[in-house]
Coordinates of C-alpha atoms (C1' of nucleotides) in Angstrom, one line a residue:
Chain A
M1 CA 6.6 -36.5 8.5
E2 CA 5.2 -35.8 3.9
I3 CA 3.1 -33.5 4.4
K4 CA 4.9 -31.7 7.3
A5 CA 8.3 -31.6 3.8
V6 CA 5.5 -30.3 0.8
I7 CA 4.7 -28.0 3.1
I8 CA 7.5 -26.6 3.8
Q9 CA 8.1 -27.0 0.1
T10 CA 5.2 -24.6 -0.8
L11 CA 6.0 -22.4 1.9
A12 CA 10.0 -21.9 0.4
A13 CA 8.5 -20.6 -3.2
I14 CA 7.0 -17.9 -1.7
P15 CA 8.1 -15.7 -3.7
S16 CA 9.7 -12.5 -2.0
G17 CA 6.8 -9.3 -2.1
K18 CA 4.0 -11.7 -1.4
V19 CA 1.7 -13.5 -0.1
A20 CA -0.5 -16.6 0.3
A21 CA -3.1 -17.9 2.8
Y22 CA -2.9 -21.3 4.6
G23 CA -5.6 -22.7 3.1
Q24 CA -3.8 -22.1 -0.4
I25 CA -0.8 -23.4 0.5
A26 CA -2.6 -26.3 2.0
K27 CA -3.6 -27.0 -1.5
M28 CA -0.5 -26.4 -3.6
A29 CA 1.2 -29.0 -1.4
G30 CA -1.4 -31.6 -2.8
Y31 CA -3.3 -31.6 0.9
P32 CA -7.0 -29.9 0.2
G33 CA -8.2 -28.9 4.4
Y34 CA -5.1 -28.7 5.8
A35 CA -5.0 -25.3 6.2
R36 CA -4.5 -25.4 10.5
Y37 CA -2.0 -28.3 10.4
V38 CA 0.1 -25.2 8.4
G39 CA -0.7 -23.1 11.3
T40 CA 0.9 -26.2 13.3
V41 CA 3.8 -26.8 11.1
L42 CA 4.6 -23.0 11.4
K43 CA 4.4 -23.0 15.0
Q44 CA 7.1 -25.8 15.7
L45 CA 9.3 -23.8 13.0
P46 CA 13.1 -23.9 14.6
S47 CA 13.9 -19.9 14.9
G48 CA 16.7 -19.4 12.0
S49 CA 15.0 -21.4 9.4
N50 CA 15.0 -20.0 6.6
I51 CA 10.9 -20.5 5.4
P52 CA 9.6 -16.9 5.1
W53 CA 6.9 -17.8 8.0
D54 CA 5.2 -14.4 7.5
R55 CA 4.8 -14.0 3.8
V56 CA 1.5 -16.0 5.8
V57 CA -2.5 -14.3 6.5
N58 CA -5.4 -15.2 6.6
A59 CA -8.3 -15.9 4.3
K60 CA -8.8 -12.5 4.8
G61 CA -5.8 -11.2 3.6
E62 CA -4.8 -10.7 7.3
I63 CA -2.2 -11.6 10.0
S64 CA -3.3 -13.9 12.1
F65 CA -1.4 -12.9 15.4
A66 CA -2.9 -10.3 17.9
E67 CA -2.5 -6.7 17.2
S68 CA -0.8 -6.1 19.7
S69 CA 1.4 -9.2 20.2
K70 CA 4.7 -8.6 19.4
E71 CA 4.5 -11.6 16.3
Y72 CA 2.6 -8.8 14.7
L73 CA 4.3 -6.2 14.5
K74 CA 7.6 -8.4 13.5
Q75 CA 5.7 -9.7 10.4
H76 CA 3.8 -6.3 9.8
Q77 CA 7.9 -4.5 9.6
L78 CA 9.0 -7.3 7.5
L79 CA 6.2 -7.6 5.6
M80 CA 6.5 -3.9 4.7
S81 CA 11.1 -4.4 4.2
E82 CA 9.4 -6.9 1.5
G83 CA 7.5 -4.3 -0.4
V84 CA 3.7 -6.1 1.0
V85 CA 1.6 -2.7 1.9
V86 CA -0.2 -3.4 5.1
N87 CA -3.5 -1.9 5.4
N88 CA -4.7 -2.1 9.3
G89 CA -3.8 -5.2 9.2
R90 CA -4.8 -6.1 5.8
V91 CA -2.5 -7.2 3.2
S92 CA -3.0 -5.1 -0.4
M93 CA -4.2 -7.5 -2.8
K94 CA -0.6 -9.3 -3.4
I95 CA -1.6 -12.6 -3.1
F96 CA 0.9 -15.4 -4.4
G97 CA -0.5 -17.7 -7.2
I98 CA 2.4 -18.9 -8.6
Chain B
dC1 C1' -7.5 -45.3 23.8
dC2 C1' -10.0 -39.6 23.8
dT3 C1' -10.2 -35.5 24.4
dG4 C1' -8.7 -31.1 23.2
dT5 C1' -7.2 -27.4 20.4
dG6 C1' -4.5 -24.8 17.3
dA7 C1' -1.3 -18.3 13.4
dC8 C1' -8.1 -21.6 9.4
dC9 C1' -12.1 -21.6 5.6
dG10 C1' -16.5 -21.8 3.5
dG11 C1' -20.7 -21.0 3.4
dT12 C1' -25.2 -19.8 5.3
dA13 C1' -28.2 -15.4 8.0
Chain C
dA1 C1' -20.0 -5.8 4.6
dT2 C1' -20.6 -8.6 9.4
dA3 C1' -22.0 -12.7 12.9
dC4 C1' -22.0 -17.5 13.7
dC5 C1' -21.1 -22.7 12.9
dG6 C1' -19.6 -26.9 11.8
dG7 C1' -15.9 -29.4 9.0
dC8 C1' -11.3 -30.0 8.8
dC9 C1' -7.1 -33.2 10.1
dA10 C1' -2.5 -33.6 12.9
dC11 C1' -0.5 -34.0 17.3
dA12 C1' 0.8 -33.8 22.4
dG13 C1' -1.0 -34.8 27.3

DNA sequence: CCTGTGACCGGTA
DNA sequence: ATACCGGCCACAG
């Protein structure tokens, strides 16, 4: 119950217009190695929460959904609307570095 | 209790 | 640059 909260806080701290990697978030939260768990938490987030799940990408800077998936398109759109440039599924260096 | 799974990561070839 | 591999940790069945 502790870890989840910290991760969510860290997610909420990502400024608009920037993105962060799963592992990076885990590390910032003080739990290095919890990258996968970050994904688990995001997946279980209730819809309607204020958590910017769309600003989370994998270590390669890519969206972690299949291109054909609906979620991919949605995330892509959200990122664009926040000023993040996405090229071929890859975000252009706007990584959140506190 | 044990096993498989996941919106992952880093090192090595 | 890409491909493969082992490690990672909580959670559901």
